[in-house]
Coordinates of C-alpha atoms in Angstrom, one line a residue:
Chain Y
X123 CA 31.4 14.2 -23.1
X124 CA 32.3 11.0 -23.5
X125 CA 30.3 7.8 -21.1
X126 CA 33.8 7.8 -19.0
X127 CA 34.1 11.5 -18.9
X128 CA 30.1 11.3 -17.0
X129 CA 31.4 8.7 -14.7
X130 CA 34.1 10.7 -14.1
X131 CA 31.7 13.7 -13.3
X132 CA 29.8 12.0 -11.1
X133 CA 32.2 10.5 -8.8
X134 CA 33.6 14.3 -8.6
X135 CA 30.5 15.5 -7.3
X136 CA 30.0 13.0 -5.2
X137 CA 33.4 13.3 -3.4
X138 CA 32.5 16.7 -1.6
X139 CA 30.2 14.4 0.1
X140 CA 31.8 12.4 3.2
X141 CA 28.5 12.1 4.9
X142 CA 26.4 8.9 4.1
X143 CA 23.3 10.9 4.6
X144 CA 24.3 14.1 2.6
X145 CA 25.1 11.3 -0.5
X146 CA 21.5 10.3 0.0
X147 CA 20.0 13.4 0.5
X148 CA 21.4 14.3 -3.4
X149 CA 20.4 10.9 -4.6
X150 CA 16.4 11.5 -3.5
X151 CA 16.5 15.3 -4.8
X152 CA 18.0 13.2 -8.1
X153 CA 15.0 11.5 -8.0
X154 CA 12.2 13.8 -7.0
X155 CA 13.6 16.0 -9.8
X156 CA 13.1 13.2 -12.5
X157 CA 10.1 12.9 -14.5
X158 CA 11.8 9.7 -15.9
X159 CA 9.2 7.2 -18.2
X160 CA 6.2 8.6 -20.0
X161 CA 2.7 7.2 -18.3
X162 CA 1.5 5.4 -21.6
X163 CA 5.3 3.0 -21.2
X164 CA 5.0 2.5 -17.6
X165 CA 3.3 -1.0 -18.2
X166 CA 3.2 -4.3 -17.0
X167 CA 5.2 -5.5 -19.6
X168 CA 7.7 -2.9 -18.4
X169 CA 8.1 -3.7 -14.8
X170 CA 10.7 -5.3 -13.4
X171 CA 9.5 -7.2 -9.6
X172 CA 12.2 -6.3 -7.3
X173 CA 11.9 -8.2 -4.2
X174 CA 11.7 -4.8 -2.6
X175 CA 11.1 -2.2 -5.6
X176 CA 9.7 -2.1 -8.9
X177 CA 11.4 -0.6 -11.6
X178 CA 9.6 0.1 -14.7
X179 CA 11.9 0.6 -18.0
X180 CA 11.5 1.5 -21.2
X181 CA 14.5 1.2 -24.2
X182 CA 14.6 2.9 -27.5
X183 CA 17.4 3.8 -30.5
X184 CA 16.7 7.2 -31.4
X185 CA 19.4 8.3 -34.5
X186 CA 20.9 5.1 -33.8
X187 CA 21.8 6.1 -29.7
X188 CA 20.3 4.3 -26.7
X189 CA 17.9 6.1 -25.2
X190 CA 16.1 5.0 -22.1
X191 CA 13.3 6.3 -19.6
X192 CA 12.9 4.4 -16.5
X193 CA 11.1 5.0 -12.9
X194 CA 10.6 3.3 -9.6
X195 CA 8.2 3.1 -6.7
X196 CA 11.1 3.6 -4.4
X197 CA 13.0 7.4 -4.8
X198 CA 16.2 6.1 -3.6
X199 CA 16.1 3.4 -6.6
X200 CA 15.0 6.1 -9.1
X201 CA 17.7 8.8 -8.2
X202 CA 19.8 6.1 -9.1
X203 CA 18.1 5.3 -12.1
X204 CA 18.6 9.0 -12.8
X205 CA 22.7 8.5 -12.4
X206 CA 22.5 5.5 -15.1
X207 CA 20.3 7.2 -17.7
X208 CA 22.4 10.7 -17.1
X209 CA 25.3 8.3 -18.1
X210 CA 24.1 5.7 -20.5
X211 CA 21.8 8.0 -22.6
X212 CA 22.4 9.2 -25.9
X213 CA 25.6 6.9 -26.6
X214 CA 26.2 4.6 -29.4
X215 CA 24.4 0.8 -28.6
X216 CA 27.9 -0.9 -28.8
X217 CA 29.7 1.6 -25.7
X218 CA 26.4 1.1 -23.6
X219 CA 26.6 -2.6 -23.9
X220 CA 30.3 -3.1 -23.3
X221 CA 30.2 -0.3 -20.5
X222 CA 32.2 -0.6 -17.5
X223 CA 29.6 1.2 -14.6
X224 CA 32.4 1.8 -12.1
X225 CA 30.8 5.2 -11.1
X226 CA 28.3 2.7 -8.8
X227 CA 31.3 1.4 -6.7
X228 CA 33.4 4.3 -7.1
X229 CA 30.4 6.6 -5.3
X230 CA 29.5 3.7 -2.6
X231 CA 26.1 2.6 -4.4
X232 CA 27.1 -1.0 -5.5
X233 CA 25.3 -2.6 -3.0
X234 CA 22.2 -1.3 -4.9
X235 CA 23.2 -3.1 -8.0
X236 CA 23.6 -6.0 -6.1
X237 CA 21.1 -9.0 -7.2
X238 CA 20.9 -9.7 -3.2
X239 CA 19.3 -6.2 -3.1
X240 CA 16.5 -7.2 -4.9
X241 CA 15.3 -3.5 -5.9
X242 CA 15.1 -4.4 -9.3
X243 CA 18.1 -2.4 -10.4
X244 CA 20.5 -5.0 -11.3
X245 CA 17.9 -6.8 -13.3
X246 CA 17.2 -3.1 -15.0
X247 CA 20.5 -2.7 -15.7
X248 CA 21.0 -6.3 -17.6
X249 CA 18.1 -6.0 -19.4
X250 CA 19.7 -2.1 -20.3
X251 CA 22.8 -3.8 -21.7
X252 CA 20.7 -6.5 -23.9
X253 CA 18.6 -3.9 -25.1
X254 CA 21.8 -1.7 -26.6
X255 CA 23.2 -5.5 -27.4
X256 CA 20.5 -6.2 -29.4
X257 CA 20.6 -2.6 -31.2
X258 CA 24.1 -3.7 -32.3
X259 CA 23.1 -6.8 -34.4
Chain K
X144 CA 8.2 -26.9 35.0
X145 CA 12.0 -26.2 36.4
X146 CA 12.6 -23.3 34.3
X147 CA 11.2 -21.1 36.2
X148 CA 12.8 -22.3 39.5
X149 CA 16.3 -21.4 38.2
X150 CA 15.3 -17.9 36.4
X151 CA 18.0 -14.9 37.0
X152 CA 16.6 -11.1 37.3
X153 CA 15.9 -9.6 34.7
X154 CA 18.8 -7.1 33.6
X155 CA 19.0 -5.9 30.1
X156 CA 22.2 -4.7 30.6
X157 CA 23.9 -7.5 31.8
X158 CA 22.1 -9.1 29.4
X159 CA 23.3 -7.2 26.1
X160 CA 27.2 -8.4 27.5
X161 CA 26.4 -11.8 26.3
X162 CA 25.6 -10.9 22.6
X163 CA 29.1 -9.8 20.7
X164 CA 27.5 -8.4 17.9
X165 CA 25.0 -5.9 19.9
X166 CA 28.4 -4.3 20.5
X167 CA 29.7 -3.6 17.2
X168 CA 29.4 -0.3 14.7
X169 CA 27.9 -0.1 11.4
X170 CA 28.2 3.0 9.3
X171 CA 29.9 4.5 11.8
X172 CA 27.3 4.6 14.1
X173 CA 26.5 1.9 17.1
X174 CA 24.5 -0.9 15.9
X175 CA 20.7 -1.0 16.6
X176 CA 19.6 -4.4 15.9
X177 CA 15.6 -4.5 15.6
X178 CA 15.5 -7.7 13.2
X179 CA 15.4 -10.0 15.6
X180 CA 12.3 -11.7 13.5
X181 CA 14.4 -12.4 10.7
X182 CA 17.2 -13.9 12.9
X183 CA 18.3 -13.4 16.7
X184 CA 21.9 -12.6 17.3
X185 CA 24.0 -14.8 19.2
X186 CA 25.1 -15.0 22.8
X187 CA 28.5 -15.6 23.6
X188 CA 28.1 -19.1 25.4
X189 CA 26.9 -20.5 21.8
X190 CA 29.5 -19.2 19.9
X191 CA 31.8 -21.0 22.1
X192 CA 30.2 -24.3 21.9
X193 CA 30.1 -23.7 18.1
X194 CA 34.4 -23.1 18.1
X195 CA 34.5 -25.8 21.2
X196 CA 32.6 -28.4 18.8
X197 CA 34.9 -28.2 15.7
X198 CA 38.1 -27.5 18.2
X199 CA 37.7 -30.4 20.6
X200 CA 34.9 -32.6 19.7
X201 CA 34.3 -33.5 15.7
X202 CA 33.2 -36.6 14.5
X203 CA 30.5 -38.3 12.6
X204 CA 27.9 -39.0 14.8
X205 CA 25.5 -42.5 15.5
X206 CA 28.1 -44.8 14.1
X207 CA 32.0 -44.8 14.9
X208 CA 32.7 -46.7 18.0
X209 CA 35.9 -44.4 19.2
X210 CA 35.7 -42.2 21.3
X211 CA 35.0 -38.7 19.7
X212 CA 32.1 -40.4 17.9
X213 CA 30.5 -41.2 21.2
X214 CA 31.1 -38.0 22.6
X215 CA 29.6 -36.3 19.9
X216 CA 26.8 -38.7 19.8
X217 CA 26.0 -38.2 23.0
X218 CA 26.4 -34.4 22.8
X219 CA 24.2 -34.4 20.4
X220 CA 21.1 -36.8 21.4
X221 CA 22.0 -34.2 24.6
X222 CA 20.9 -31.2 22.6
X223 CA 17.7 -33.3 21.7
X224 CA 16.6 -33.9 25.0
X225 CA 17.1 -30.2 26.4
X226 CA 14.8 -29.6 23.2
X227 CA 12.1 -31.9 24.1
X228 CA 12.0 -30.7 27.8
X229 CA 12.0 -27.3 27.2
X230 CA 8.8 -27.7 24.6
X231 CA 7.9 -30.2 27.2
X232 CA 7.4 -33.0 24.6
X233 CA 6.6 -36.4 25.5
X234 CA 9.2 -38.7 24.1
X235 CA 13.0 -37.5 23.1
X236 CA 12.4 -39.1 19.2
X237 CA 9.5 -36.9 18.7
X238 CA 11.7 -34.1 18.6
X239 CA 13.6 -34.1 14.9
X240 CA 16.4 -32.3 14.1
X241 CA 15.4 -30.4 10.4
X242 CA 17.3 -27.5 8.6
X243 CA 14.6 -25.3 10.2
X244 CA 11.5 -24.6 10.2
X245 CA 11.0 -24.6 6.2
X246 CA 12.5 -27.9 6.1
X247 CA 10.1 -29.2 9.0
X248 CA 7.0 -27.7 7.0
X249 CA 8.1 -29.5 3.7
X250 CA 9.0 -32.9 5.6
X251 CA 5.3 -33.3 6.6
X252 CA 4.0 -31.9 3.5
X253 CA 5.8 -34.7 1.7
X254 CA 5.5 -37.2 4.2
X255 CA 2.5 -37.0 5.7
X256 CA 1.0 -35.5 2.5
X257 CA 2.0 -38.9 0.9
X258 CA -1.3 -40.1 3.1
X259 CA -3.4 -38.0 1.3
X260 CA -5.7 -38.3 -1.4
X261 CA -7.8 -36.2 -4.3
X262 CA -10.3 -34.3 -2.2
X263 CA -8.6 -33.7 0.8
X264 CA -8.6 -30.3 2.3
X265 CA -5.8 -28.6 4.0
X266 CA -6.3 -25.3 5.7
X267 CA -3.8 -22.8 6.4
X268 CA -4.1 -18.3 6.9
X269 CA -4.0 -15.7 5.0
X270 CA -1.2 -14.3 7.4
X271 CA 1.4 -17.3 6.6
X272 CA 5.0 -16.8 5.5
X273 CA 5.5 -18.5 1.9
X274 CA 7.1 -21.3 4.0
X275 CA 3.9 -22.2 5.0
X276 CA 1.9 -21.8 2.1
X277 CA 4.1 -23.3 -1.1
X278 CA 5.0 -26.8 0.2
X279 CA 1.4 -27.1 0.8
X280 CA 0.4 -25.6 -3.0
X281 CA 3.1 -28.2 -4.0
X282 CA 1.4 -31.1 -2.0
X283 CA -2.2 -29.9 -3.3
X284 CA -0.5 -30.0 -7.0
X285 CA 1.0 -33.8 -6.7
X286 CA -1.9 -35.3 -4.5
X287 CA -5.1 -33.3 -5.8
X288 CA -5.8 -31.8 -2.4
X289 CA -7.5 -28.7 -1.7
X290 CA -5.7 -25.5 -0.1
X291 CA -8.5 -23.5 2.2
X292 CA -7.3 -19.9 3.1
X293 CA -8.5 -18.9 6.6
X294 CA -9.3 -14.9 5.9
X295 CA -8.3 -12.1 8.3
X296 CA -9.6 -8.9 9.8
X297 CA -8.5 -5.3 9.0
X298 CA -6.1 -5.6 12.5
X299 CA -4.3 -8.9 11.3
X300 CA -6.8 -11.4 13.3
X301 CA -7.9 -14.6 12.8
X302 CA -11.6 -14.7 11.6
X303 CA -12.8 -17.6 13.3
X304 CA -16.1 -18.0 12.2
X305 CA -14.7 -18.3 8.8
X306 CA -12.2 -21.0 10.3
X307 CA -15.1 -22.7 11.2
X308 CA -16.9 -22.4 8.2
X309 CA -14.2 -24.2 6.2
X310 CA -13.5 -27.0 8.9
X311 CA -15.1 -30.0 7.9
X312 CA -14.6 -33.9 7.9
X313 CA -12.8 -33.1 4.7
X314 CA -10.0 -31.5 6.7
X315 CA -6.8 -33.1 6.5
X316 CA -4.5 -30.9 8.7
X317 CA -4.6 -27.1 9.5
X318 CA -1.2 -25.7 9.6
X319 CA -1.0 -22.2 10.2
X320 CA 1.3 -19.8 12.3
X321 CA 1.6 -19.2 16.0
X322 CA 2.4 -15.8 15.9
X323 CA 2.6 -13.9 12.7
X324 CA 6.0 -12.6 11.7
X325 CA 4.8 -9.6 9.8
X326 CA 1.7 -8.8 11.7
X327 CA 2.8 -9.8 15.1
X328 CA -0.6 -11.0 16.0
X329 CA -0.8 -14.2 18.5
X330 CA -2.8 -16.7 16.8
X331 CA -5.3 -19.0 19.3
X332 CA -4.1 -21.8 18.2
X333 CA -5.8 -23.6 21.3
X334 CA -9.0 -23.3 20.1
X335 CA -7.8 -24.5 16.5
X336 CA -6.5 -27.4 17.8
X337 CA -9.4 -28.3 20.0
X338 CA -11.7 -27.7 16.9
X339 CA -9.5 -29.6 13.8
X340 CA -9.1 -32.6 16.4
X341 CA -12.7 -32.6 16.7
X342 CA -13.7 -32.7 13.2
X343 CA -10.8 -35.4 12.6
X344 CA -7.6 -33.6 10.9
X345 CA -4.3 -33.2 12.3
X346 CA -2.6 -29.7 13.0
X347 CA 0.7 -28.4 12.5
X348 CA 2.0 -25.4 14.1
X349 CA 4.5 -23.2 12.8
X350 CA 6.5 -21.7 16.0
X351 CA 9.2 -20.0 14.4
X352 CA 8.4 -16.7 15.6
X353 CA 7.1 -17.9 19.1
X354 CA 9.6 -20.2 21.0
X355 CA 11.5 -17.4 21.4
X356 CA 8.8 -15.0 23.0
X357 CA 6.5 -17.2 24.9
X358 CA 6.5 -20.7 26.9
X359 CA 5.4 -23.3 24.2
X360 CA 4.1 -26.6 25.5
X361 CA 3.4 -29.2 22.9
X362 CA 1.5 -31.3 25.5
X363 CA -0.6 -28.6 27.0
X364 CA -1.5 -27.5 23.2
X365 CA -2.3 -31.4 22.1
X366 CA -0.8 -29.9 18.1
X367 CA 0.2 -32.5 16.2
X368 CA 3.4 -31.0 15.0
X369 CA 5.7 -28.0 16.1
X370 CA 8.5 -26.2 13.8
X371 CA 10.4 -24.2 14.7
X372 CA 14.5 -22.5 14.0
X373 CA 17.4 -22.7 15.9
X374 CA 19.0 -18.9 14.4
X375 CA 15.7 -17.3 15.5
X376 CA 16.1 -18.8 19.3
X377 CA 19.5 -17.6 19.7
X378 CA 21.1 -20.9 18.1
X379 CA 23.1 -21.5 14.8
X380 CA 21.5 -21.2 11.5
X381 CA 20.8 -24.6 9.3
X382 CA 19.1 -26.1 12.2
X383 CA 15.8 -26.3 12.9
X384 CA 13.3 -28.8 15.1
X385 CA 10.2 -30.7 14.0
X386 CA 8.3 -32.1 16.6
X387 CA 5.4 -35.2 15.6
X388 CA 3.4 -37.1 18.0
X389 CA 5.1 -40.3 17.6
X390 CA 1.8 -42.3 16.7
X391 CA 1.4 -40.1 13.4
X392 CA 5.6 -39.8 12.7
X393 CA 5.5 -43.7 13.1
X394 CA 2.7 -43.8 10.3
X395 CA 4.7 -41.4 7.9
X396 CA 6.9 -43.0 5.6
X397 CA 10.7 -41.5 5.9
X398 CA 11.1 -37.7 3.8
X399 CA 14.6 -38.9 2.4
X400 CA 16.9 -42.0 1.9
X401 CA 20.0 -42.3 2.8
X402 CA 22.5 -42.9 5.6
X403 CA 21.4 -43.6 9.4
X404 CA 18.0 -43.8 8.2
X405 CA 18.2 -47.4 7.6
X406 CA 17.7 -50.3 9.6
X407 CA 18.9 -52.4 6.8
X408 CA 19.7 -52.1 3.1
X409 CA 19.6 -54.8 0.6
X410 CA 19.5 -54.4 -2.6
X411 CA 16.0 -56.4 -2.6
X412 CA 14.5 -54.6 0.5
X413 CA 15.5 -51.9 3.0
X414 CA 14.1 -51.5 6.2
X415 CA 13.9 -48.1 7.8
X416 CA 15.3 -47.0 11.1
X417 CA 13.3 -46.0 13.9
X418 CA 12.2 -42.6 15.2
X419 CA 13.5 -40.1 15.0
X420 CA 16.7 -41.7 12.5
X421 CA 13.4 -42.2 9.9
X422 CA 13.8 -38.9 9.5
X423 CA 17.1 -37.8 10.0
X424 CA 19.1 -39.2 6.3
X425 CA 22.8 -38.5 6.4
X426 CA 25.0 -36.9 8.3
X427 CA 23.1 -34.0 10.3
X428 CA 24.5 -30.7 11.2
X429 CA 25.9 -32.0 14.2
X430 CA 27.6 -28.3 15.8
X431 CA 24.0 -27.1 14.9
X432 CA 22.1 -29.6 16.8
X433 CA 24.3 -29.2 19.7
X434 CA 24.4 -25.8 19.8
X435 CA 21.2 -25.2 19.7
X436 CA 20.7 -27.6 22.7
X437 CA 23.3 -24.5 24.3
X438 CA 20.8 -21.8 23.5
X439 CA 18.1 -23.4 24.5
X440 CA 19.6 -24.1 27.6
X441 CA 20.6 -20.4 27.7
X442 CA 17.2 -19.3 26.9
X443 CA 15.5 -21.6 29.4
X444 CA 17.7 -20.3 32.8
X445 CA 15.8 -17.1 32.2
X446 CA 12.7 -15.8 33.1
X447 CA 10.4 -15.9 30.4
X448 CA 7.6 -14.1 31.6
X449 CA 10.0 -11.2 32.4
X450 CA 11.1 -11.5 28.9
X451 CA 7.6 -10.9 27.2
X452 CA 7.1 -8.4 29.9
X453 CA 10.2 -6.1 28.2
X454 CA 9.3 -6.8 24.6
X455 CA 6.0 -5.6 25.0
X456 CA 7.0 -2.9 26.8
X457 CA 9.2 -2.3 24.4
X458 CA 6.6 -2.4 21.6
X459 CA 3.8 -0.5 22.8
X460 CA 6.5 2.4 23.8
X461 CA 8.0 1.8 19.8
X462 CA 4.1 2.4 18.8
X463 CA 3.4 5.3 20.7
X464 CA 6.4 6.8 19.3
X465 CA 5.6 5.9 15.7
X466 CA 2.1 7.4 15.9
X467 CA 3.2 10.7 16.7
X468 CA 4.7 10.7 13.1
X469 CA 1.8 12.0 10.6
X470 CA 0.9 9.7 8.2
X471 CA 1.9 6.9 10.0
X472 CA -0.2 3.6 10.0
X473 CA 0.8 0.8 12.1
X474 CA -0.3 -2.5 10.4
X475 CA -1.3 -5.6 12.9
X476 CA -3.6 -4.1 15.6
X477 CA -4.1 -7.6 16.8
X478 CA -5.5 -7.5 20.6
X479 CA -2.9 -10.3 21.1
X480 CA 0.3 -9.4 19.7
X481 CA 4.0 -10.0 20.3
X482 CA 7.1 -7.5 19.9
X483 CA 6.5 -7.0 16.3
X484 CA 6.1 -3.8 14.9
X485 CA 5.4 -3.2 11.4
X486 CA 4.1 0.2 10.0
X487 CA 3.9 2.2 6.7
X488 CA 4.0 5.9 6.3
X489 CA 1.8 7.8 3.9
X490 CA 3.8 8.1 0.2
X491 CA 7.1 6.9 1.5
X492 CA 8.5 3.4 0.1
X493 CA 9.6 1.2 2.8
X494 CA 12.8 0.4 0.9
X495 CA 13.9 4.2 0.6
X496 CA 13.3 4.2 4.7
X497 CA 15.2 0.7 4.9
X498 CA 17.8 2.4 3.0
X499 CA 18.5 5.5 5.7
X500 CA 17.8 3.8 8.3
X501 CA 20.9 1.4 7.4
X502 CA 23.0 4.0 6.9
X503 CA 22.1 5.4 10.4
X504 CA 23.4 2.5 12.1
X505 CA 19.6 0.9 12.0
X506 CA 18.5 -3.0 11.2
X507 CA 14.9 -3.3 10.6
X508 CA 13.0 -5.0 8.1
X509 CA 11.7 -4.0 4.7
X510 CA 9.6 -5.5 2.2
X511 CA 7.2 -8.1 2.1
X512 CA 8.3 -10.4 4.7
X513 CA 8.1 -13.3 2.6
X514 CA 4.1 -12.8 3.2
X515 CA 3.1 -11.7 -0.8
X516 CA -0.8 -12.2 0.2
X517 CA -0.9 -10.3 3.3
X518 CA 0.7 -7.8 1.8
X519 CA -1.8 -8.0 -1.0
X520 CA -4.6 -8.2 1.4
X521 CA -3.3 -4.9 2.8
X522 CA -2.3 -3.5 -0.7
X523 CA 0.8 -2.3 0.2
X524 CA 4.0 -3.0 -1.5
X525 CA 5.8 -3.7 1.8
X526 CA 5.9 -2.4 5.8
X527 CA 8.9 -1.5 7.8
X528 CA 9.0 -4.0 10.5
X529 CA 11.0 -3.5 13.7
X530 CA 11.0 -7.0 16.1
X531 CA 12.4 -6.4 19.4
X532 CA 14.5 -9.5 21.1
X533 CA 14.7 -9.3 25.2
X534 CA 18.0 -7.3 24.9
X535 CA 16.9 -4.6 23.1
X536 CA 16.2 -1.4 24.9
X537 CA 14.1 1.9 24.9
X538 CA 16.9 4.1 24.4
X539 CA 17.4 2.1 21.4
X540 CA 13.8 2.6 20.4
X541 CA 14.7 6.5 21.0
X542 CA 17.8 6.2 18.5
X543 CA 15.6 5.0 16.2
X544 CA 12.7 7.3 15.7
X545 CA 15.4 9.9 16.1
X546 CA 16.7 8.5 12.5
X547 CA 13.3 8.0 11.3
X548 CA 12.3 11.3 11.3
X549 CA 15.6 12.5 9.8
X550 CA 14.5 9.9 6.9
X551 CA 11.2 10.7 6.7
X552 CA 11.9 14.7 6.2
X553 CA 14.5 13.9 3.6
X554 CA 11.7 11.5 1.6
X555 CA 9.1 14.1 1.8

């Protein structure tokens, strides 16, 4: 499956939802389900200060793909972490740094990627892209 | 004082028809406004001077000699003076129109900080908003002052004793809060007063979370400064009040240069205006300063005591609903406390109940508050913090824990 093709996934199952709640309620079992960053990479050098959550990440290039783990203190912010990593993992470091995200707007969620939010997650995700930028050069 | 002789009945309904927004839908679902601390929504009658100003009335202010010029002039040094009687201050150019209450906290830390030397202690709370704390880290920084932290107790008090402990002749100024805007708690700012005047400092008093609430007097409390914000006392944002005693603001050289600030400029030697132009460089937000004249002449027809009657109801009938929630820990027990309630819930994040809440039509507070050490004093990452204005309601209160506990069983 291609990094469109997830998006595309996504926003289907999302669309049986037209309830803001029932989109939440699958976000938080998205991230309750996630066991998302090992213990020994959730460190201070790893966390990201969110005005109102923190957001630890951790970035590698496993057989030259991005891979990523990532948690949060808030479950809300992690299920979404969850939707980015289900997407972003496992793809070649140049599609991850040019990729377009529009599953976050597409599914009502770009107000958490918004740097107003302050939970951390639209730092996460920039330092996500410079990571896989970085595994480029 | 005449406010009281004019005071309507209290109606909350009635009341509610003056504020537009209250009326409006968010997520599909009828707004429920509990972030009044943050920033008080707007009645109607301010709005309209806010669309009659820039309609009908706009000009620069202090200088033209035509005829909108002097009507805005006057409009404005109007707004001043429905200030300075309604915090019953002495003189009309003790009251200074600032940005807000920020901006009054950093014009005496720069000004009157200017007076201070290495040594010099300042004393502010461990329950201050960051407003209240940086400008005097910054002032401590340039002038080689020392920044004293008065601790608190467990339930968001004062401890006094300490206060007293770290008073001294040393003390410069004491500036801390009137009433906390996380905790709620009513600080007794008399006694602080009574005591820093004794041992020689000055005291500033940051009201932006009282004027609103509760009658302030400047002359019955003897402070040396009062700050406060026009958006949190039903007024415009970008305005704000700083009131001096005119004896010390006369001693302070002026915050900024500029226009109307001046008495005279050469390029040799300029002479500075007098109070309160010292301190009022360039063109000010004139709407602002008149409008918030109009809510403060909006808030001042009613009954105040009525007022904090319904918030506290209000509150108390808020905490008794919370605490039937398990885990649920209200923070700021203060035995003096305004319509502030902040609370945290066993293993939930305040941001993920921030979050639902929104989406149920909800406005409360998450996060820290802009209060980093309190928070770190309670070691908690944030609180939730619902502050009730006069036209909230119960039933309101009712919606709410309604959606909280539909959160709160989706988070666990």
């Amino acid at each position: 499956m291609t990094l469109d093709e997830k998006q595309q996934e996504i926003i289907d199952e999302f669309a049986i939802y037209d309830d803001w709640m029932d989109k939440y309620e699958y976000i938080i079992e998205l991230g309750k389900e996630l066991p998302i960053i090992s213990d020994e990479n959730k460190t201070d050098d790893k966390l990201i200060e969110g005005c109102q959550s923190r957001v630890w990440l951790h970035t590698d290039v496993v057989d030259g793909k991005m891979s990523f783990t990532a948690d949060s203190d808030a479950i809300i912010t992690k299920g979404i972490i969850g939707l980015l990593i289900r997407v972003l993992n496992n793809e070649d470091p140049k599609e991850v740094a040019t990729a377009e995200l529009r599953f976050i707007d597409e599914i009502g969620l770009h107000e958490h990627l918004s740097p107003t939010r302050s939970n951390g997650l639209a730092s996460m995700v920039k330092k996500l892209k410079l990571s896989a930028i970085a595994a480029t050069s | 004082m005449i406010r009281d002789d004019i005071s309507i009945p209290f109606d909350v309904q009635k009341i509610r028809e003056d504020f537009p927004t209250l009326l409006r839908s968010v997520n599909g679902k009828d707004l429920v406004y509990f972030d009044n601390g943050a920033t008080s929504q707007k009645p109607q009658v301010v709005i309209d001077a806010i669309n009659d100003y820039y309609t009908n009335n706009n000009s620069n202010i202090h200088r033209g000699v035509h005829f909108l010029s002097q009507l805005a002039t006057s409009q404005y040094e109007e707004a001043r003076k429905i200030i300075q009687e309604y915090i019953n201050a002495p003189l009309s150019e003790e009251v200074l129109f600032t940005k807000g209450t920020t901006d009054s906290i950093n014009l005496v830390a720069s000004s009157l900080g200017e007076l201070f030397s290495e040594g010099d202690e300042i004393i502010i709370s461990a329950m201050e908003h960051h407003s209240n704390i940086v400008p005097w880290q910054m002032l401590c920084e340039r002038k080689g002052c020392i920044l004293k932290v008065i601790p608190i107790s467990e339930s968001g008090e004062l401890k006094m004793d300490e206060f007293d402990r770290l008073l001294s002749n040393k003390t410069k100024l004491v500036s801390v809060t009137h009433i906390s805007n996380t905790l709620g708690t009513i600080n007794p700012i008399e006694e602080i007063i009574k005591k820093t005047h004794a041992a020689g400092g000055y005291v500033m008093i940051d009201g932006a979370q009282s004027v609103q609430h509760i009658p302030v007097d400047v002359q019955a409390l003897d402070c040396d400064f009062f700050a406060f914000s026009g958006h949190k006392v039903f007024g415009p944002t970008g305005v704000g009040i700083l009131y001096g005693k005119k004896e010390i603001l006369d001693q302070m050289p002026p915050y900024q240069g500029g226009g109307d600030m001046i008495a005279k400029v050469t390029f040799e030697k300029t002479t500075y205006n007098e109070l309160p132009h010292k301190f009022e460089a360039g063109t000010p937000n004139i709407s602002g300063g008149i409008c918030l004249g109009t809510a403060i002449s909006y808030l001042s027809e009613m009954d105040l005591s009525a007022i904090h009657a319904h918030e506290m109801e209000l509150a108390a009938y808020a905490e008794e609903k919370l605490l039937q929630f398990e885990g649920m820990r209200i923070v700021g027990t203060a035995q003096r406390k305004t319509s502030v309630v902040s609370f945290v819930v066993d293993g939930i994040h305040p941001f993920d109940v921030g979050t639902l809440l929104d989406k149920q039509g909800i406005a409360v507070r998450t996060g820290h508050h802009c209060t980093q050490p309190l928070m770190d004093f309670y070691q908690i990452p944030g609180t939730i913090r619902a502050s009730f204005a006069f036209y909230n309601t119960k039933e309101e209160i009712d919606v709410f824990i309604k959606a909280l506990e539909r959160s709160l069983n989706m988070l666990r």
